[in-house]
Amino acid sequence: MESTTPGRFGPFGGRFVAETLVPALDALERAYTEACADAEHEAERQRLLSYWVGRATPIFHAVRLSRAVGCDVWLKREDLCHTGAHKVNNTVGQVLLARRMGKPRVIAETGAGQHGVATASACALLGLRCDVYMGAEDVRRQAPNVQRMTLLGARVIPVESGSRTLKDAMNEALRDWVTNVEDTYYCVGSVAGPHPYPTIVRGFQRIIGDEARAQFLEANGVLPDAVAACVGGGSNAMGLFAAFLDDPGVELVGVEAAGHGLGSGQHAATLTAGRVGVLHGMRTYVLQDDDGQVVEAHSISAGLDYPAVGPEHAWLRDSGRARYVAIDDDDALEGFQLLARTEGILAALETSHVLAWLRTRGEEAPGSRVLVSLSGRGDKDLVTIGDALAAKAGGR
Amino acid sequence: MSRLTAALTQAGAAHRPALVAYLCAGDPHPDTTPDAIVALADAGADVIELGVPFSDPSADGPVLQRASERALARGTTLRRALDMVQAARIRTAVPIVLFGYYNPLHARGAARVAAEAREAGVDGLLTVDLPPEESATLRDPVVAAGLDWVPLVAPTSTDARIARAAEVATSFVYCISVAGVTGAGGADLARAAVRAQAVRERTGRPVALGFGIKTRDDVARVAPFVDAVVVGSAIVQAMHEGGIAAGAALVRSLRG
Ligand SMILES: Cc1ncc(COP(=O)(O)O)c(C=O)c1O
C-alpha cells in the first residue's frame, strides 16, 4: 500500500522529492517497520548499542557548573558514546537497516563530520561500503574528522557547490541517491529530510530521552523542570524531547545558533528567524529570501550550520509545546570554556550553545532543574576554538 | 485542447515527436531570455520548458546547476522569469512550461503563482519535487486557472504510481529515462523509450521522454515510441558556450 500524505507533523514534514526517490522511501518505511517488529533484529541493535557504542550513557550532576549559572544542571553524557557524539545511535540503527535491505553501499552527508564518522564506523563494523559528502568549507574546519573517516575506510567527497557546507552536502547526497538508488542506502544524519527519515531518526535517537528520563527520576524522584538541547537538524534534541512530550510539566527548550547575531543575517536560527518553506524533501522552517531562495546559514559550529530544521521541531514550535532560543558564536565559546573549567569536560561547539543558554536559564528560573543533552565532545573543534580565542585575544 | 497538448498532436500528425527545448530563465542573461525563447521556437522547438532557477537544485546535474547559479547571480527571480515569458509571449505562440522546484513557488503562494503564470502567458507547470501526493496545494489552483499540470514518472515508479501520475496530468506525462539527475549520461534510451511507450499505453496520456537526450541520433532512436522528447543540458551548454545562436543551431539539428 502506498501512503497518501505520510509523515506529517501538523502541517510540516511530508515527502517533497523527485518521483524517482518516492518508491525508495516507501521501501525504507516498510523495512523500518518490519525491523522494529523483528525481535532478533532489535536484539542485535541493542547489543551493538550496549557493547559497541557503550550505552547506557550516564547523567551527571554538574555541581560546579550549576553554581556558576544559577540553576541545577544535569548532563546527559552523549559525548561518551563511541565516536564522540549522539550521532552513532542513529547510524547503528540505519546501517543495520541498510544491511537488512541488502544494500552494499551507504552514503551520508555530514557537517561537523560527527555523523560521517559515526556512519563510517558503523559501515566498517558491518562490512558495507561508505561514501560521505561533506562541504569543502567543513572539510577544512573539521579536519580531524576527515582523517577519522578516511582511516575507517570511508571515502570523503568534498562538495564545492553553493555555500560548501551541510545543505550542499545534503543536495549532493540526494543527487547520488537518485542516481544509485538500487544499490545504495542513504543514511540521513538528523531528524530531517523526506518522510520517513524524521520518524526513523527520532526512533533511533529517543534512547537519549528514554534513558535520561528514567535516570533523572531515579536520582531525583521527580522529573526535571526543563530539558534542553542544541538544534541543528534537531536529532539530539528530538531524541531527548521524545521521552518528555507527554509530561506537560517539563519545558522543552531547543537552542539554535545565532552565529554573528540575529541582526547580522549571518546565523543558523531557523526556528527563530526563518519562514515556512520546502527544502530537502520536507516542509519546515527555512532560512530564505523573499523569492524563496535558500540563504546561507552561519555558525561557528559546523553541525548547526544548516538553513532548515527537522519538521517535528517546526510543529513543536508552532503548537507551543517547545520553545527555541538562539545563542551567538561568542556566547557559545564562553559556554565551552565554562564547562571545561567547572566540570573538566570539553564539549562540542554545537553543544556549547546549550551550555551558554544555562546562564539565561539561571536568571529566568533560578534553582530550577535542567536536564541538558551533552550531545558531543569537543576534540574535533580544538583548532576552530583556538583560532577564535586567539582572534578575540587579539582584540578583533 | 490546450495549446500544449495541441503542439504534441500536431507533431504527431507529422509523424515525429514534439521537441521540447529546455532553457534556464536568466541564463545566459536575463535580458536575452525572451530572445532565446523566440529563437529556439523559430528554430523548431515545439514546446519551451523554462527553468526557474533555485539555490538548491538537488535533482540537477552539473550543467543545470551551474546555469541556475549564473541566473541567480544575475538577479533572476520567479517574478522576473514570468516577465520574461510575458515579453516572449508577444512575439511567439510557442507553449511554455515552467519547470522548477517548489520552494520559490511556495514562497510566492499557490494562488498568486497560478494567476500570475496565466497572466504572463505560461501554459503549464512541472515541479520536480512535488510528487502527486504532495501536489494538490499547487496543482489545484494552477489547473483551475486553465494551465496544464505535468507530472513525472521515473524508472522506479510502480504501476500504482504511474496511474497516480496519469490522474494528476492534464496533458502529457514526463517520463525520466534513467534514475539520476538531469544531464546524466549512460541512459539506455532504447529501453527507456519502450518503457515510456508502456506508460502511454497504460495511461492513455501522451508521453515525453527526457534526461540524457542530447543528439539527433538520440532523438531518432526514441522517436517511434514517444510523443515528445525533452532536451535540456545539451541546449543549456550550447548556449553557455556559443550564445543563443548555438542553442538555436542545436535545436535545428535535433529537428533534422
Ligand atoms: C555534537 C553535535 N551536536 C549536535 C549536532 C547537531 O545535530 P542535531 O541537531 O541533529 O542533533 C551535531 C551535528 O553534527 C553534533 O556533532
Tab-separated table of C-alpha atoms in Angstrom, chain A residues 63-348:
chain	number	residue	atom	x	y	z
A	63	VAL	CA	27.537	20.804	40.641
A	64	ARG	CA	30.168	23.437	39.932
A	65	LEU	CA	28.516	24.413	36.653
A	66	SER	CA	25.183	24.687	38.486
A	67	ARG	CA	26.718	27.064	40.989
A	68	ALA	CA	28.153	29.175	38.172
A	69	VAL	CA	24.909	29.506	36.203
A	70	GLY	CA	22.344	29.562	38.997
A	71	CYS	CA	20.236	26.571	38.055
A	72	ASP	CA	20.546	22.870	38.821
A	73	VAL	CA	22.162	21.220	35.805
A	74	TRP	CA	22.251	17.535	34.908
A	75	LEU	CA	24.197	16.463	31.825
A	76	LYS	CA	23.200	13.515	29.652
A	77	ARG	CA	26.639	12.332	28.592
A	78	GLU	CA	26.230	11.550	24.874
A	79	ASP	CA	29.819	12.766	24.491
A	80	LEU	CA	30.815	9.425	25.994
A	81	CYS	CA	29.300	7.463	23.100
A	82	HIS	CA	31.780	5.648	20.885
A	83	THR	CA	32.839	8.110	18.125
A	84	GLY	CA	32.150	11.063	20.420
A	85	ALA	CA	28.576	12.162	19.832
A	86	HIS	CA	24.934	11.062	19.836
A	87	LYS	CA	25.055	10.623	16.044
A	88	VAL	CA	26.121	6.984	16.391
A	89	ASN	CA	22.791	5.974	17.993
A	90	ASN	CA	21.214	6.710	14.638
A	91	THR	CA	23.893	5.253	12.391
A	92	VAL	CA	23.893	1.902	14.206
A	93	GLY	CA	20.156	1.693	13.556
A	94	GLN	CA	20.276	2.849	9.964
A	95	VAL	CA	23.320	0.875	8.849
A	96	LEU	CA	21.732	-2.264	10.304
A	97	LEU	CA	18.688	-1.359	8.239
A	98	ALA	CA	20.870	-0.948	5.140
A	99	ARG	CA	22.294	-4.419	5.665
A	100	ARG	CA	18.825	-5.860	6.214
A	101	MET	CA	17.682	-4.250	2.934
A	102	GLY	CA	20.627	-5.837	1.115
A	103	LYS	CA	22.239	-2.532	0.139
A	104	PRO	CA	26.025	-2.949	-0.206
A	105	ARG	CA	26.721	0.793	-0.209
A	106	VAL	CA	25.859	3.556	2.244
A	107	ILE	CA	26.080	7.296	1.621
A	108	ALA	CA	25.768	10.116	4.122
A	109	GLU	CA	26.005	13.892	4.337
A	110	THR	CA	27.919	15.431	7.184
A	111	GLY	CA	28.514	18.888	8.610
A	112	ALA	CA	30.719	18.652	11.676
A	113	GLY	CA	31.848	15.256	10.475
A	114	GLN	CA	30.371	13.532	13.533
A	115	HIS	CA	27.631	11.881	11.525
A	116	GLY	CA	30.174	10.993	8.853
A	117	VAL	CA	32.479	9.394	11.396
A	118	ALA	CA	29.574	7.559	13.001
A	119	THR	CA	28.377	6.282	9.610
A	120	ALA	CA	31.876	5.281	8.547
A	121	SER	CA	32.380	3.414	11.841
A	122	ALA	CA	29.085	1.531	11.585
A	123	CYS	CA	29.815	0.647	7.951
A	124	ALA	CA	33.251	-0.677	8.890
A	125	LEU	CA	31.666	-2.729	11.655
A	126	LEU	CA	29.015	-4.225	9.391
A	127	GLY	CA	31.144	-4.521	6.262
A	128	LEU	CA	29.385	-2.027	3.997
A	129	ARG	CA	30.944	0.471	1.603
A	130	CYS	CA	30.674	4.104	2.726
A	131	ASP	CA	30.852	7.412	0.851
A	132	VAL	CA	30.431	10.650	2.807
A	133	TYR	CA	29.568	14.024	1.261
A	134	MET	CA	30.991	16.981	3.150
A	135	GLY	CA	31.030	20.659	2.226
A	136	ALA	CA	34.512	21.819	1.249
A	137	GLU	CA	34.339	24.530	3.938
A	138	ASP	CA	33.586	21.879	6.570
A	139	VAL	CA	36.357	19.603	5.263
A	140	ARG	CA	38.678	22.461	6.135
A	141	ARG	CA	37.346	23.325	9.581
A	142	GLN	CA	36.732	19.755	10.770
A	143	ALA	CA	39.949	18.199	9.501
A	144	PRO	CA	40.359	15.666	12.341
A	145	ASN	CA	37.043	14.061	11.439
A	146	VAL	CA	38.005	13.862	7.758
A	147	GLN	CA	41.072	11.910	8.787
A	148	ARG	CA	38.988	9.654	11.030
A	149	MET	CA	36.555	8.819	8.229
A	150	THR	CA	39.402	8.030	5.855
A	151	LEU	CA	41.099	5.780	8.411
A	152	LEU	CA	37.785	3.971	8.869
A	153	GLY	CA	37.784	3.117	5.184
A	154	ALA	CA	35.204	5.654	4.013
A	155	ARG	CA	35.609	7.930	1.025
A	156	VAL	CA	35.087	11.616	1.846
A	157	ILE	CA	33.799	13.597	-1.118
A	158	PRO	CA	34.230	17.386	-0.728
A	159	VAL	CA	31.282	19.388	-2.085
A	160	GLU	CA	32.201	22.619	-3.840
A	161	SER	CA	28.735	23.876	-4.777
A	162	GLY	CA	26.657	26.546	-3.027
A	163	SER	CA	27.819	27.545	0.452
A	164	ARG	CA	30.062	24.448	0.616
A	165	THR	CA	28.531	23.381	3.918
A	166	LEU	CA	25.939	20.936	5.219
A	167	LYS	CA	22.998	21.875	2.990
A	168	ASP	CA	25.104	21.461	-0.130
A	169	ALA	CA	26.416	18.134	1.131
A	170	MET	CA	22.799	17.037	1.506
A	171	ASN	CA	21.976	18.180	-2.047
A	172	GLU	CA	24.890	16.164	-3.347
A	173	ALA	CA	23.902	13.098	-1.315
A	174	LEU	CA	20.379	13.347	-2.776
A	175	ARG	CA	21.864	13.517	-6.299
A	176	ASP	CA	23.940	10.435	-5.593
A	177	TRP	CA	20.968	8.583	-4.143
A	178	VAL	CA	18.673	9.388	-7.059
A	179	THR	CA	21.378	8.009	-9.387
A	180	ASN	CA	22.322	4.885	-7.402
A	181	VAL	CA	19.066	4.173	-5.636
A	182	GLU	CA	19.096	0.458	-6.498
A	183	ASP	CA	22.205	-0.493	-4.525
A	184	THR	CA	22.649	2.471	-2.191
A	185	TYR	CA	21.228	3.282	1.231
A	186	TYR	CA	21.082	6.978	2.165
A	187	CYS	CA	21.833	7.364	5.869
A	188	VAL	CA	20.430	10.802	6.796
A	189	GLY	CA	22.117	12.287	9.841
A	190	SER	CA	19.344	14.192	11.559
A	191	VAL	CA	15.570	14.265	12.034
A	192	ALA	CA	15.369	15.985	8.649
A	193	GLY	CA	14.662	15.091	5.046
A	194	PRO	CA	11.627	13.431	3.491
A	195	HIS	CA	9.382	11.020	5.365
A	196	PRO	CA	10.221	8.510	6.830
A	197	TYR	CA	13.628	9.902	7.859
A	198	PRO	CA	12.433	12.296	10.592
A	199	THR	CA	10.463	9.454	12.159
A	200	ILE	CA	13.230	6.865	11.794
A	201	VAL	CA	15.964	9.086	13.180
A	202	ARG	CA	13.800	10.145	16.117
A	203	GLY	CA	13.094	6.464	16.744
A	204	PHE	CA	16.812	5.680	16.900
A	205	GLN	CA	17.661	8.765	18.980
A	206	ARG	CA	14.883	8.575	21.539
A	207	ILE	CA	17.117	6.293	23.585
A	208	ILE	CA	18.704	9.557	24.797
A	209	GLY	CA	15.451	10.732	26.332
A	210	ASP	CA	14.214	7.322	27.469
A	211	GLU	CA	17.399	6.625	29.396
A	212	ALA	CA	17.715	10.157	30.750
A	213	ARG	CA	14.130	10.325	31.983
A	214	ALA	CA	14.498	7.090	33.955
A	215	GLN	CA	17.933	8.115	35.263
A	216	PHE	CA	16.698	11.535	36.346
A	217	LEU	CA	13.684	10.062	38.107
A	218	GLU	CA	15.855	7.571	39.892
A	219	ALA	CA	18.289	10.224	41.063
A	220	ASN	CA	15.760	12.920	41.968
A	221	GLY	CA	12.403	11.250	42.438
A	222	VAL	CA	10.863	13.933	40.204
A	223	LEU	CA	11.089	14.962	36.571
A	224	PRO	CA	13.247	17.925	35.534
A	225	ASP	CA	11.626	21.351	35.158
A	226	ALA	CA	13.165	21.690	31.713
A	227	VAL	CA	15.104	19.637	29.204
A	228	ALA	CA	17.368	21.411	26.724
A	229	ALA	CA	19.449	20.561	23.682
A	230	CYS	CA	21.106	22.271	20.751
A	231	VAL	CA	19.265	22.165	17.417
A	232	GLY	CA	20.958	21.841	14.049
A	233	GLY	CA	18.749	19.444	12.156
A	234	GLY	CA	17.417	18.600	15.583
A	235	SER	CA	18.200	14.932	16.229
A	236	ASN	CA	19.746	15.068	19.698
A	237	ALA	CA	17.020	17.485	20.775
A	238	MET	CA	14.248	15.319	19.314
A	239	GLY	CA	15.762	12.215	20.885
A	240	LEU	CA	15.669	13.940	24.262
A	241	PHE	CA	12.276	15.626	23.818
A	242	ALA	CA	10.567	12.428	22.616
A	243	ALA	CA	10.542	10.957	26.117
A	244	PHE	CA	9.055	14.103	27.677
A	245	LEU	CA	6.388	15.102	25.138
A	246	ASP	CA	3.643	13.729	27.362
A	247	ASP	CA	4.961	15.336	30.541
A	248	PRO	CA	3.262	18.741	30.397
A	249	GLY	CA	5.214	19.955	33.433
A	250	VAL	CA	8.516	19.573	31.617
A	251	GLU	CA	9.540	22.526	29.496
A	252	LEU	CA	11.261	21.639	26.200
A	253	VAL	CA	13.927	24.103	25.071
A	254	GLY	CA	15.866	23.952	21.806
A	255	VAL	CA	18.926	26.140	21.340
A	256	GLU	CA	19.792	27.313	17.840
A	257	ALA	CA	22.905	29.045	16.563
A	258	ALA	CA	22.666	32.838	16.308
A	259	GLY	CA	26.068	32.975	14.562
A	260	HIS	CA	27.246	36.582	14.353
A	261	GLY	CA	23.868	37.675	15.762
A	262	LEU	CA	20.284	37.545	14.510
A	263	GLY	CA	20.535	41.097	13.181
A	264	SER	CA	23.648	40.310	11.147
A	265	GLY	CA	21.880	37.996	8.739
A	266	GLN	CA	24.683	35.524	9.404
A	267	HIS	CA	23.179	32.886	11.634
A	268	ALA	CA	21.506	29.480	11.627
A	269	ALA	CA	18.490	30.272	13.808
A	270	THR	CA	15.928	28.708	11.524
A	271	LEU	CA	13.053	28.406	14.007
A	272	THR	CA	13.703	31.844	15.451
A	273	ALA	CA	14.128	33.779	12.209
A	274	GLY	CA	13.140	31.514	9.295
A	275	ARG	CA	9.930	31.203	7.295
A	276	VAL	CA	7.961	28.137	6.283
A	277	GLY	CA	9.216	26.596	3.074
A	278	VAL	CA	10.256	23.342	1.455
A	279	LEU	CA	13.849	22.109	1.399
A	280	HIS	CA	15.427	18.656	1.284
A	281	GLY	CA	12.118	16.903	0.952
A	282	MET	CA	10.361	18.463	3.939
A	283	ARG	CA	8.003	21.309	4.650
A	284	THR	CA	9.528	23.157	7.572
A	285	TYR	CA	11.091	26.441	8.619
A	286	VAL	CA	13.793	27.542	6.193
A	287	LEU	CA	16.188	30.494	6.098
A	288	GLN	CA	15.269	32.044	2.770
A	289	ASP	CA	14.845	35.340	0.974
A	290	ASP	CA	11.557	36.803	-0.262
A	291	ASP	CA	11.913	34.945	-3.565
A	292	GLY	CA	12.201	31.540	-1.930
A	293	GLN	CA	15.928	31.171	-2.465
A	294	VAL	CA	17.609	29.486	0.462
A	295	VAL	CA	20.205	31.692	2.134
A	296	GLU	CA	23.482	30.514	3.569
A	297	ALA	CA	23.490	29.761	7.243
A	298	HIS	CA	26.360	30.678	9.510
A	299	SER	CA	27.547	29.222	12.762
A	300	ILE	CA	30.929	28.723	14.383
A	301	SER	CA	29.786	25.112	14.798
A	302	ALA	CA	29.609	23.165	11.567
A	303	GLY	CA	26.929	20.857	12.977
A	304	LEU	CA	24.441	23.703	13.476
A	305	ASP	CA	25.265	25.425	10.192
A	306	TYR	CA	22.061	24.401	8.395
A	307	PRO	CA	19.313	26.664	6.991
A	308	ALA	CA	16.424	24.287	7.723
A	309	VAL	CA	15.338	22.138	10.663
A	310	GLY	CA	13.552	18.856	11.288
A	311	PRO	CA	9.785	19.180	10.673
A	312	GLU	CA	8.749	17.890	14.095
A	313	HIS	CA	10.564	20.831	15.686
A	314	ALA	CA	8.636	23.176	13.392
A	315	TRP	CA	5.447	21.657	14.741
A	316	LEU	CA	6.581	21.676	18.378
A	317	ARG	CA	7.359	25.366	17.927
A	318	ASP	CA	4.068	26.310	16.296
A	319	SER	CA	2.000	24.205	18.680
A	320	GLY	CA	3.789	25.831	21.611
A	321	ARG	CA	4.931	22.534	23.145
A	322	ALA	CA	8.590	23.507	22.817
A	323	ARG	CA	10.342	26.834	22.640
A	324	TYR	CA	13.502	27.747	20.781
A	325	VAL	CA	16.148	30.291	21.641
A	326	ALA	CA	19.299	31.399	19.834
A	327	ILE	CA	22.857	31.760	21.148
A	328	ASP	CA	25.599	33.509	19.163
A	329	ASP	CA	29.166	32.367	18.372
A	330	ASP	CA	30.834	34.360	21.157
A	331	ASP	CA	28.487	33.124	23.855
A	332	ALA	CA	28.909	29.553	22.614
A	333	LEU	CA	32.668	29.910	23.029
A	334	GLU	CA	32.110	31.080	26.589
A	335	GLY	CA	29.806	28.138	27.207
A	336	PHE	CA	32.569	25.850	26.009
A	337	GLN	CA	35.095	27.397	28.394
A	338	LEU	CA	32.660	27.389	31.275
A	339	LEU	CA	32.072	23.638	31.122
A	340	ALA	CA	35.759	22.922	30.589
A	341	ARG	CA	36.750	24.818	33.732
A	342	THR	CA	33.889	23.856	36.012
A	343	GLU	CA	33.443	20.188	35.145
A	344	GLY	CA	36.564	19.120	33.246
A	345	ILE	CA	34.670	18.308	30.057
A	346	LEU	CA	35.469	19.629	26.571
A	347	ALA	CA	32.099	19.863	24.823
A	348	ALA	CA	31.453	20.101	21.103
